[in-house]
Structure formats: C-alpha cells, structure tokens
Tab-separated table of C-alpha atoms in Angstrom:
chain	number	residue	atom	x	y	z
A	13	UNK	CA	110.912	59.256	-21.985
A	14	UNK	CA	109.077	56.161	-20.917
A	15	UNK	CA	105.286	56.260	-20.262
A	16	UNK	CA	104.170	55.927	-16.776
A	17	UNK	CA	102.336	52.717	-15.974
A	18	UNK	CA	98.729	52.805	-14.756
A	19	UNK	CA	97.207	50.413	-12.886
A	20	UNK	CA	93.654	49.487	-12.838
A	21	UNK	CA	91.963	47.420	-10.558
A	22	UNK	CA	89.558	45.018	-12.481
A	23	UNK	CA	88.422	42.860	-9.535
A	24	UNK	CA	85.068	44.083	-9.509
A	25	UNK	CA	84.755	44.598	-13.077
A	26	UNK	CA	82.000	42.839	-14.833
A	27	UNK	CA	82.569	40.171	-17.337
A	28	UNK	CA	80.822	40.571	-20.405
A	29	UNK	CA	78.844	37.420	-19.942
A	30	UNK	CA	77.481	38.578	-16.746
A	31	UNK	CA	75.987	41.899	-17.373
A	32	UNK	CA	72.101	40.139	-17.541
A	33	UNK	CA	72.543	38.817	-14.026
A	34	UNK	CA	69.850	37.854	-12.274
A	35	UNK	CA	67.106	39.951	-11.207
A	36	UNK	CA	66.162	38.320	-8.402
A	37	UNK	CA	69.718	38.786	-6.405
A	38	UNK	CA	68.727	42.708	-6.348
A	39	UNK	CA	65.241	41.845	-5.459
A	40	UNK	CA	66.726	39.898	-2.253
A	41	UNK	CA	68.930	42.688	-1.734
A	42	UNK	CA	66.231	45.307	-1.609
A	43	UNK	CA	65.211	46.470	1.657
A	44	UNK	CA	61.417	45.318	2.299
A	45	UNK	CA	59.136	48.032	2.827
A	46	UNK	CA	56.102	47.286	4.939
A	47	UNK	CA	53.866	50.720	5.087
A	48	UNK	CA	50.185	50.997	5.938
A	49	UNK	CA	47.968	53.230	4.185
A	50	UNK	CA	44.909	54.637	6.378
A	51	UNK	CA	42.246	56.418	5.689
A	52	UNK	CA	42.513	56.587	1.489
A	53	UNK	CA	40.731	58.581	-0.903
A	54	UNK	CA	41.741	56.756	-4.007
A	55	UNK	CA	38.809	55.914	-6.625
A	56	UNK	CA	39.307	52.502	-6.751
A	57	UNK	CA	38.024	51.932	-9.925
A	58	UNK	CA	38.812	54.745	-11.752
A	59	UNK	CA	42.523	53.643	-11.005
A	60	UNK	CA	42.428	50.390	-11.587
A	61	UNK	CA	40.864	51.623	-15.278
A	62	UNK	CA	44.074	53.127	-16.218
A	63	UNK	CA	45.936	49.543	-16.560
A	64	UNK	CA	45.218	46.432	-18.053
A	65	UNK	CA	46.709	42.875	-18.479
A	66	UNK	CA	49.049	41.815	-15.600
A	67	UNK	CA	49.776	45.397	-14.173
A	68	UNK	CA	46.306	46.063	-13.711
A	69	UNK	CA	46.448	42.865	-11.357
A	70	UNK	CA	49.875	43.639	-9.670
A	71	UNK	CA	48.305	46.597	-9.137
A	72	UNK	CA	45.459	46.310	-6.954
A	73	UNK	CA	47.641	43.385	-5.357
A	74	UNK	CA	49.660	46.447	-3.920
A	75	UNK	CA	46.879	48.330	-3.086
A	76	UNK	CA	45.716	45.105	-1.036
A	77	UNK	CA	48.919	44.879	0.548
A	78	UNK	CA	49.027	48.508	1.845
A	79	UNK	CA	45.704	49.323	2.360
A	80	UNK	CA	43.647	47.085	5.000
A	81	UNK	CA	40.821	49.377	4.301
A	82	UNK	CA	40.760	48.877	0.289
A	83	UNK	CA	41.819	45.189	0.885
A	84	UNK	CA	38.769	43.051	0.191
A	85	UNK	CA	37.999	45.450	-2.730
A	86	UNK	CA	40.822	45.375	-4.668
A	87	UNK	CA	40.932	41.531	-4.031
A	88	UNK	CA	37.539	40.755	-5.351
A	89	UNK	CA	38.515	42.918	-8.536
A	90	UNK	CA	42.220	41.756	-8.569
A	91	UNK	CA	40.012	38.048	-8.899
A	92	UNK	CA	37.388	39.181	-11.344
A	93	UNK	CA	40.331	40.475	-13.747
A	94	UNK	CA	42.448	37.280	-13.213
A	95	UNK	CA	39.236	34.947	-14.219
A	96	UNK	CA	39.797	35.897	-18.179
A	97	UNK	CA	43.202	34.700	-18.027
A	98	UNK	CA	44.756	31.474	-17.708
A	99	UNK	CA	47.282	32.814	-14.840
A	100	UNK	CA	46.375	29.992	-12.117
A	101	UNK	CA	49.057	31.127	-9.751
A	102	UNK	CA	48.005	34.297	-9.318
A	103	UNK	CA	44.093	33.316	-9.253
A	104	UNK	CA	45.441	31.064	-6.472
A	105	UNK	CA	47.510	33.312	-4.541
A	106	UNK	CA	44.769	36.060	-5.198
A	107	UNK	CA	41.882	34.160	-3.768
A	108	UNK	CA	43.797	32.474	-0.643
A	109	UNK	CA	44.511	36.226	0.106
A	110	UNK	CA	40.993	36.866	-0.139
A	111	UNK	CA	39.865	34.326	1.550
A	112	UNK	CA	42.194	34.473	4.860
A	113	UNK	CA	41.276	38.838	4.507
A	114	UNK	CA	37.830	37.921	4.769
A	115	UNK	CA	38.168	34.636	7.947
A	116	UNK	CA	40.161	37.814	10.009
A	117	UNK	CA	37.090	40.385	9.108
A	118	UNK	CA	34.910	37.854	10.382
A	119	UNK	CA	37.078	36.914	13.454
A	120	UNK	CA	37.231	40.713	14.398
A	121	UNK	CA	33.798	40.944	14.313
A	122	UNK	CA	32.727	38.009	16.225
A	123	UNK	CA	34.989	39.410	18.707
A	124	UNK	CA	33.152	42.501	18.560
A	125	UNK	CA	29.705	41.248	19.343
A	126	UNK	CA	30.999	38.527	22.025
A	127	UNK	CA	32.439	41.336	23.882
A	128	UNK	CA	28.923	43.545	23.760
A	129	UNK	CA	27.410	40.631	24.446
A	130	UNK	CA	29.031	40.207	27.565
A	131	UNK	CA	28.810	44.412	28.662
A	132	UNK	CA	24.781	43.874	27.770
A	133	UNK	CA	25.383	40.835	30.201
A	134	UNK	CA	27.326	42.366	32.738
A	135	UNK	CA	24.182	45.887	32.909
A	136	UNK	CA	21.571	42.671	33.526
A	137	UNK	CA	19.496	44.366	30.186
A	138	UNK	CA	17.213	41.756	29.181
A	139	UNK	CA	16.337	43.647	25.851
A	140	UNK	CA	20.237	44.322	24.861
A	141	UNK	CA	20.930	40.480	25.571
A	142	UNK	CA	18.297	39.014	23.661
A	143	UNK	CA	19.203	41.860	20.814
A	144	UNK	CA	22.712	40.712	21.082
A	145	UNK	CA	22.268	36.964	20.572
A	146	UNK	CA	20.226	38.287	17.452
A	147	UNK	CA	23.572	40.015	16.285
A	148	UNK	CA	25.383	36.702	17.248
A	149	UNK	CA	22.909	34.613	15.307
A	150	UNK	CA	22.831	36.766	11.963
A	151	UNK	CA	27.083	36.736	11.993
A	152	UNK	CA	27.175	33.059	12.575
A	153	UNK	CA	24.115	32.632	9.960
A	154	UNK	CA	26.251	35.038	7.445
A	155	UNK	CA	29.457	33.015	7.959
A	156	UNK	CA	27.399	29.824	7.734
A	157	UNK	CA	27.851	28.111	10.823
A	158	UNK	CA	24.205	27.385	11.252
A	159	UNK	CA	24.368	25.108	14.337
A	160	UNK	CA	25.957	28.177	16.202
A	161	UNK	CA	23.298	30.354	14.814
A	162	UNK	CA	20.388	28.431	16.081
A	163	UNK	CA	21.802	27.928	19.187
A	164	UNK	CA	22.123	31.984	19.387
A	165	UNK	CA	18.442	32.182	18.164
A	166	UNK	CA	17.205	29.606	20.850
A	167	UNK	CA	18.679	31.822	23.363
A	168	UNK	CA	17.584	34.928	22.377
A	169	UNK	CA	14.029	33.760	23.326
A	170	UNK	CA	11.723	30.526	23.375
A	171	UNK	CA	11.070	31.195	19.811
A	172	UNK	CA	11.859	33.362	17.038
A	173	UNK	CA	11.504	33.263	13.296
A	174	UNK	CA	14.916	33.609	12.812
A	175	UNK	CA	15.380	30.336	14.455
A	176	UNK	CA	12.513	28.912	12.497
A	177	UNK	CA	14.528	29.578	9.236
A	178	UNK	CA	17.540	28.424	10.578
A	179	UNK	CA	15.840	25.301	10.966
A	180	UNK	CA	14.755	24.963	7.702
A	181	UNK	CA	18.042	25.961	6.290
A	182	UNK	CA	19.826	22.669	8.157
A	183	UNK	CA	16.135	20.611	6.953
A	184	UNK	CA	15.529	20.232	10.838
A	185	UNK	CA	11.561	20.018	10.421
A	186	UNK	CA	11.003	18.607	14.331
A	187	UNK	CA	12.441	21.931	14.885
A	188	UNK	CA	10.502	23.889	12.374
A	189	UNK	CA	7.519	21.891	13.922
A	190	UNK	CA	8.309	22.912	17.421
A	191	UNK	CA	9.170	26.781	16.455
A	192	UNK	CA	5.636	26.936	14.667
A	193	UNK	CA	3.541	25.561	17.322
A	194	UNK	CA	5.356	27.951	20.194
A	195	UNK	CA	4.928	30.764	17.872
A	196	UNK	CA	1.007	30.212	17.088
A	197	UNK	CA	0.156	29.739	21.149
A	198	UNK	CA	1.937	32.587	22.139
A	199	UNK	CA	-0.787	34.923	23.119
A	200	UNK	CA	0.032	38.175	20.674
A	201	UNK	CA	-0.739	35.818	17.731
A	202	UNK	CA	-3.413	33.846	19.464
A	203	UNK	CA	-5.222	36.796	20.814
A	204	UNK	CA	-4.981	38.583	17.026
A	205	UNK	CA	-5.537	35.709	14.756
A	206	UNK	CA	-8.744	37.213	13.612
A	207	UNK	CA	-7.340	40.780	13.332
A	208	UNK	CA	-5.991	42.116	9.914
A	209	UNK	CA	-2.737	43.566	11.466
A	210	UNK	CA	-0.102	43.885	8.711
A	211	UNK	CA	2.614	42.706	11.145
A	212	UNK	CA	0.595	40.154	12.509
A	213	UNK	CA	-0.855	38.776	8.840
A	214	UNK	CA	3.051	38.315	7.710
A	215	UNK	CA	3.795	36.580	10.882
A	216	UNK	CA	1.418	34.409	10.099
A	217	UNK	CA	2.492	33.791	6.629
A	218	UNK	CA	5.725	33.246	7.633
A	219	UNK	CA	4.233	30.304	10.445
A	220	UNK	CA	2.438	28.589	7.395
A	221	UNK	CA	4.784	28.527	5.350
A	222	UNK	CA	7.315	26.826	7.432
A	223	UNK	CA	4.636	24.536	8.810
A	224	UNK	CA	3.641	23.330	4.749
A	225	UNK	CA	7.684	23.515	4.305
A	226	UNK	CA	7.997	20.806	6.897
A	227	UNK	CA	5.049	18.734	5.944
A	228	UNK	CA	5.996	18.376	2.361
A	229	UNK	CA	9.418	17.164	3.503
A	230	UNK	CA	7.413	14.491	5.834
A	231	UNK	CA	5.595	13.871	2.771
A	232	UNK	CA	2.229	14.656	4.320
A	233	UNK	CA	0.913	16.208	1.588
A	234	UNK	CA	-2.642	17.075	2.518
A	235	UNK	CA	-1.704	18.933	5.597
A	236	UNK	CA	1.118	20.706	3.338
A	237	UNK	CA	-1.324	22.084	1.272
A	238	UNK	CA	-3.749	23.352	4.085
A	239	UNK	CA	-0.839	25.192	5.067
A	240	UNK	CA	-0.100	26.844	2.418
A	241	UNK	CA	-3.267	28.150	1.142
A	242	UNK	CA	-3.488	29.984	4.375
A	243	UNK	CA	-0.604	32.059	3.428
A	244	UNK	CA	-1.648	35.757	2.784
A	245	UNK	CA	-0.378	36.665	-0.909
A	246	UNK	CA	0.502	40.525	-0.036
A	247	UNK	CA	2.350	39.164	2.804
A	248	UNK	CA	4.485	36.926	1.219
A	249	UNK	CA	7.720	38.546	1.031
A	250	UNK	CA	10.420	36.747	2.703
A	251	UNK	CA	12.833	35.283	0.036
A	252	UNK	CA	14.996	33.869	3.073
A	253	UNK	CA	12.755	31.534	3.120
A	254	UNK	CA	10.523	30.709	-0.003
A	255	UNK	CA	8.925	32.985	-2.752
A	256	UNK	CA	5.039	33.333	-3.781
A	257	UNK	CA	6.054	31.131	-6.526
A	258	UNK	CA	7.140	28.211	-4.301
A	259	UNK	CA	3.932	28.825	-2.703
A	260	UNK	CA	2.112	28.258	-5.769
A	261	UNK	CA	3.985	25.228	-6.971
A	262	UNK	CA	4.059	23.353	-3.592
A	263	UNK	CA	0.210	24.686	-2.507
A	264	UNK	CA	-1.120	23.600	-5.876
A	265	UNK	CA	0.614	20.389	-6.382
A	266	UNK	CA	0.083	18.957	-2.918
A	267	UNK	CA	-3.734	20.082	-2.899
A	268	UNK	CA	-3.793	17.675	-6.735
A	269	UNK	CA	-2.452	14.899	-4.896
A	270	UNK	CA	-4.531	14.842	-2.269
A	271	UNK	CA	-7.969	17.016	-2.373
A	272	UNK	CA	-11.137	15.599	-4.432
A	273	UNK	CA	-13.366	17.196	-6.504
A	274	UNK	CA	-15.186	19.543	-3.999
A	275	UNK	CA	-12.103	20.411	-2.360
A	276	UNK	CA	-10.526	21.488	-5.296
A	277	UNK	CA	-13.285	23.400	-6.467
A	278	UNK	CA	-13.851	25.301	-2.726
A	279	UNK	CA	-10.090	25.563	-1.490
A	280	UNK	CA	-8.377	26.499	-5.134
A	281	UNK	CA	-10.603	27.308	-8.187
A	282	UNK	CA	-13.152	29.267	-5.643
A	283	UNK	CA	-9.905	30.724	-3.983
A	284	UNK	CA	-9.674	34.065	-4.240
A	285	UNK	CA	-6.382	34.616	-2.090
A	286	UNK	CA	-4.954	31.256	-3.728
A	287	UNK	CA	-5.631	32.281	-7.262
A	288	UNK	CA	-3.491	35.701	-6.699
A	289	UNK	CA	-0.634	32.811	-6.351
A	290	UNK	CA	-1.342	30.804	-9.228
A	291	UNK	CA	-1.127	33.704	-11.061
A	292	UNK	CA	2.670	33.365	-10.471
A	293	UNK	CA	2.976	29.991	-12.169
A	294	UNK	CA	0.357	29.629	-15.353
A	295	UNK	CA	1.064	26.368	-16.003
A	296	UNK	CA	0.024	24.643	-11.920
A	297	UNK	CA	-3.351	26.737	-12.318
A	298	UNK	CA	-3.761	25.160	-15.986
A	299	UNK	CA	-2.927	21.612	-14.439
A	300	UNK	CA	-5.376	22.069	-11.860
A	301	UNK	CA	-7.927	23.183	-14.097
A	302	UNK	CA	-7.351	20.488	-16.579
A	303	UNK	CA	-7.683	17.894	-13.885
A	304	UNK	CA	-11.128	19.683	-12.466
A	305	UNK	CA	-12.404	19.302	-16.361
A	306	UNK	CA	-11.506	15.642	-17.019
A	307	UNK	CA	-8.934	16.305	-19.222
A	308	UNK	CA	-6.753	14.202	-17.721
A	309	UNK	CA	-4.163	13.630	-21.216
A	310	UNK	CA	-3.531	17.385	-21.175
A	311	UNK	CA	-3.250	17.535	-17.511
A	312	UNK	CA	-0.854	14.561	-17.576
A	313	UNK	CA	1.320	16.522	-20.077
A	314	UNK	CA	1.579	19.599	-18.385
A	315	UNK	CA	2.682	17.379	-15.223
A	316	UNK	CA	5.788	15.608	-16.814
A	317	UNK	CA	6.652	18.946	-18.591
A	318	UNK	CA	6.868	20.808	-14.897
A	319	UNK	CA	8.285	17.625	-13.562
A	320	UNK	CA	11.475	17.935	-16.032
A	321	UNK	CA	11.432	21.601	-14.547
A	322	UNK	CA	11.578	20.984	-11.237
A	323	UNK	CA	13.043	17.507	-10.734
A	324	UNK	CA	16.117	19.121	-8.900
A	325	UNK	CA	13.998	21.330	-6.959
A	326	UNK	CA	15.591	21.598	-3.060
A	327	UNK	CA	12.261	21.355	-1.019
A	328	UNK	CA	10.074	19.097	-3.738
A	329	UNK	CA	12.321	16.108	-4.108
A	330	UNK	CA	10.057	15.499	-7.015
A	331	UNK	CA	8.123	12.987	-4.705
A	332	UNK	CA	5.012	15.497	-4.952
A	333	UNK	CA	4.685	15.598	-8.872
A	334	UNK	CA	5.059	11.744	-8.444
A	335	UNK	CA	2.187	11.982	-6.035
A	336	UNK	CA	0.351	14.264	-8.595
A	337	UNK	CA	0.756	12.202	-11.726
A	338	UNK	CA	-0.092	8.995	-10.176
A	339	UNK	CA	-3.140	10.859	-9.023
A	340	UNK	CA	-4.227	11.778	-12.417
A	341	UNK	CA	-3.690	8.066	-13.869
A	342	UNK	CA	-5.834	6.650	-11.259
A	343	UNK	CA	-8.227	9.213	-12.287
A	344	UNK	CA	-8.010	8.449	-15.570
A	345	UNK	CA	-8.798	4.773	-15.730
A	346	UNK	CA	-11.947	5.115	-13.355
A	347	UNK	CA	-12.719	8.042	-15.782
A	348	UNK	CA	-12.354	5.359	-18.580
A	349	UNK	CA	-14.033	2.393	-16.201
A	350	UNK	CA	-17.025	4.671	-15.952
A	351	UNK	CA	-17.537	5.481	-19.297
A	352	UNK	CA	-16.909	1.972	-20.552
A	353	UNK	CA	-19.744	1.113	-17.915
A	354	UNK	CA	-21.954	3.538	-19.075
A	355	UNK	CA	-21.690	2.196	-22.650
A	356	UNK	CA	-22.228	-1.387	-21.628
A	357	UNK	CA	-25.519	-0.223	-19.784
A	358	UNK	CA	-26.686	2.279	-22.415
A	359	UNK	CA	-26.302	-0.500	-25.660
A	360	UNK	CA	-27.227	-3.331	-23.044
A	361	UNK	CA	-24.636	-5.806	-23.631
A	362	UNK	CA	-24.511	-8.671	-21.537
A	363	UNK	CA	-21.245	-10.029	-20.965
A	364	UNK	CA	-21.208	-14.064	-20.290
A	365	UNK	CA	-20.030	-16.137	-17.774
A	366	UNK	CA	-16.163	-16.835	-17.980
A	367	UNK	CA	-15.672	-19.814	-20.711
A	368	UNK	CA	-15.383	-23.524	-20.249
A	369	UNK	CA	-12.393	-25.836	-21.361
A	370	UNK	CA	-11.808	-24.564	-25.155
A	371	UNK	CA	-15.044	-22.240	-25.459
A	372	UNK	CA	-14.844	-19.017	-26.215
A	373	UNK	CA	-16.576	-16.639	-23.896
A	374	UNK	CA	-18.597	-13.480	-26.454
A	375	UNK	CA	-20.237	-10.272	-25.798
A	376	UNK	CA	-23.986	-10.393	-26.952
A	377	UNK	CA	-26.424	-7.759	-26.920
A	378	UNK	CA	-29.686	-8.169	-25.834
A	379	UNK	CA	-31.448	-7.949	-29.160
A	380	UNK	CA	-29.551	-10.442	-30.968
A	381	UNK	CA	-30.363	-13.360	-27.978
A	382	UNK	CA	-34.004	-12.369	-29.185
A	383	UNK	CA	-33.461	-12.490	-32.969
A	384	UNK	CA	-31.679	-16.182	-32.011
A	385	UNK	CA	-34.265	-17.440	-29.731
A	386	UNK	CA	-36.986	-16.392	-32.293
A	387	UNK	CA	-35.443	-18.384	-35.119
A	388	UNK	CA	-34.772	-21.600	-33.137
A	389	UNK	CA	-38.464	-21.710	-32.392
C-alpha cells in the first residue's frame, strides 16, 4: 500500500544561515510608543541605584523621554554617569537633549513673565510693573543675556542695584558710574547717610564697592581705595558682586600705591573697620605693614608672591600690584639715597668736583685734607 505524499510548504521557512537576522528590521517594525508620564512618584535616585554601566544610562534616558517632569533630572544624572566612560555618542546625544530641555524651560518661562508683564500693564499698577521688569531682568540675567537684563533693570526704575551689577558684569563702568551717583542723590540715602540703618549701611556698601570696582578698572587708584575703605565690613555680603576678601586685596593694594606715610597710618593701620578686612587676607595687612616699617625687601617679596597669586585675577588686571611694587622700589632707593646722605654728612666726606682729562676724581674726608695740608707746610 503506497504511502500518501505530504506536502509542506517551505516558502517561509528560514534558512539556516539566516536565523541571526538583523535586529534592527524588528526594531523598524515595532510600533513606536509615545506615552507621557505626569505627575510621578518615582525616587529618582534610588532607581537609578539599582543599575549600573550602560543600562543605568538607557535608563534614565527613558525616564527623560516619558517624563517632562523628571526630564532635566535624569539628564543631568544620565550626563554625570556618562562622564566616567569613554561613550562620546551618548555624552553627545545626552547633553544636546539637555541642553534643547533646558532652551524650552527657559522659553516657557519667558513667556510666562512677558505675559504678566503685560496683565500688570494692562491694571496701570506701577508697583506690579516695575516688580515685573525685576522678574524679566533676573530670567534674562539667569539665562545670560545681560544686555536684555539691563535694559529690564533700567526700566524698572531710574536706578537699581540690580542694574548696577549688571553693569559690572558686562565691565560697563560709565554705567556703574552713572548707577552710583543716581543712587547716592536720591534722597532716602542722602537724607540717612549719617544714620546706622542696617538696610541703608549695606546699600551703601554695595554703592562703594561698585564705585572702587569702576575706578580700579579706570586705573584711578587713589579714588579706588577711598572707596573701598568706606565699605562697612558686617555689611559686606553680596557675593554677586565681590567678597570682603576682594575688598581687602583691592582696598589695600590701591591705598600702597597711592597713599603716603600719614595716610597709611590714619586710613589703614589706625582703621578699625579696614583692619576687620585685612583680617581676611594676612599677607596685604603684612605688606602694608612691612612697607609702613621700611622694610621694603620683605615687603617687595610678599608683593611678587601675591602677584603670582593673583595675576589672572578678573577685576585687578595685575596693573595694581604693578602700581604697588613700583611704589615700593621708588621707596626703596630714596630710603637708600637718604641713608647714603646721612653717612656722607655724619663721616664728613667731601666729594670733589667731576675730574679733568685723565684725572681721577676721589672721595676725601675732611681730616685727611688736614693731615695733607699740615705736612706740605
């Protein structure tokens, strides 16, 4: 009895060769799935803990992708993780991601404030407006566009310290000038100049501070230094700007340059405000002092020790220590003129008349022209 035939269809049968295909075909096959996560209670960190190597990164890449709320965060650590390795695609991809997340946050939220701006506008509230082209001017200031930001400052009112930094941020000093001198004849600080208001004592600060700030950079040293020795030490606390330390370096190094004896001694060692600054930086208030005492080789020292320290210093330049140690070597040889004066007048050595045509000009004393004179007669 003969066997029935089967038939089998092999058409779509796999070869034996082609059973690693490629990975990628089922990849394009796969139906993309676009879902938004809102509102998540995931521990960020805690899950990101329980992976490591690459998966830890793909992970918190799919976080980022799902999650516009977790986005920057998982970013910035997605970044961070990808730093130890030497995977510069995905550091790439990771920070262009990070970068265009952060350019729409800031987008939405200029949006945000240009719209209150204009309700704030619209109700004719003269204190929402100016508050709201303080909002304007701290985004544009925090994204870095400082030429927008000053603009928003300068509209908020006629002047503002927020403007005045600004200012000094894009090393405008007519503008820092300007700010300053509106700010001191206004009559609130005018009126309590003389007062020991908190409020009104940091204001000042601030003023002086920006004033020295811009006469440094004009290299007009002596009015620098006025400036800042009026700052107020337990109001100094704006790091925006500069730090007591500053204060101290740029105070002390443009009153060297530029103050005598007597000033030094009245308007620095005498200081008592000053010295709560030089208390900050050692080294300027041993400088100082060395220069006060004549001890010009130690003060030199100390000078090209803090120039090397501060060379690359933004607001210095290093022109000021240049203006200091040039100081102390002109100090130093009249120190040295002096003395060598006092030694010709003390052993009374009489120096003669420039010599002739082959003579020899010599120092005598006045005792040996008498022992000579004697023994010719």
């Amino acid at each position: 009895m003969p066997l029935p035939v089967q038939v089998f269809n092999f058409q779509g049968a796999v070869e034996p060769m082609q059973i690693d295909a490629d990975p990628q075909e089922d990849q394009q096959n796969a139906p993309d799935i676009n879902y938004v996560v809102e509102n998540p209670t995931l521990d960020l960190e805690q899950f990101a803990s329980s992976y490591s190597g690459l998966m830890r990164i793909e992970r918190l890449q799919f976080i980022a992708e799902h999650c516009p709320q977790l986005r920057a965060e998982a970013l910035k650590m997605a970044l961070s993780f990808v730093q130890r390795t030497f995977n510069v695609d995905v550091y790439e991809e990771i920070h262009r991601r990070l970068t265009d997340a952060t350019r729409k946050k800031a987008l939405l939220k200029l949006e945000k404030l240009d719209t209150d701006l204009k309700n704030y506008k619209g109700n004719s509230i003269k204190e929402s407006i100016r508050r709201g082209h303080d909002d304007l001017g701290d985004h544009y200031l925090d994204c870095g566009d400082l030429s927008n930001a000053l603009k928003c400052y300068s509209r908020a009112r006629d002047y503002c310290t927020s403007a005045k930094h600004v200012s000094v941020y894009l090393q405008n000093w007519s503008h820092v000038h300007s700010y300053v001198s509106k700010a001191e004849s206004t009559p609130e600080i005018a009126e309590q100049r003389g007062e020991r208001d908190s409020q009104n004592q940091s204001v000042l600060t601030k003023l002086k501070c920006a004033a020295g700030l811009a006469e440094l950079a004009s290299r007009k040293y002596k009015p620098a230094a006025k400036c800042f020795l009026q700052a107020s030490f337990d109001h100094c606390d704006f790091p925006e700007l500069l730090s007591p330390s500053n204060v101290a370096v740029y105070g002390g190094m443009c009153a060297l340059a530029t103050f005598d004896r007597q000033e030094l001694q009245k308007n620095i060692i005498s200081s008592s405000s000053f010295k709560l600054f030089l208390e900050l930086e050692p080294q300027v208030r041993d400088i100082i002092f060395k220069f006060y005492e004549s001890k010009y080789a130690s003060c030199l020292k100390l000078l090209d020790e803090m120039k090397i320290l501060y060379a690359r210093d933004v607001d210095q330049r290093g022109h000021t220590f240049q203006k200091s140690v040039h100081m102390g070597k002109e100090f130093q040889r009249r120190a040295k003129a002096m003395i060598l004066r006092a030694a010709v007048l003390r052993n009374q050595i009489h120096v003669k008349s420039p010599p002739r045509e082959g003579s020899q000009g010599e120092l005598t004393t006045a005792n040996s022209q008498t022992t000579r004179m004697s023994s010719t007669m």
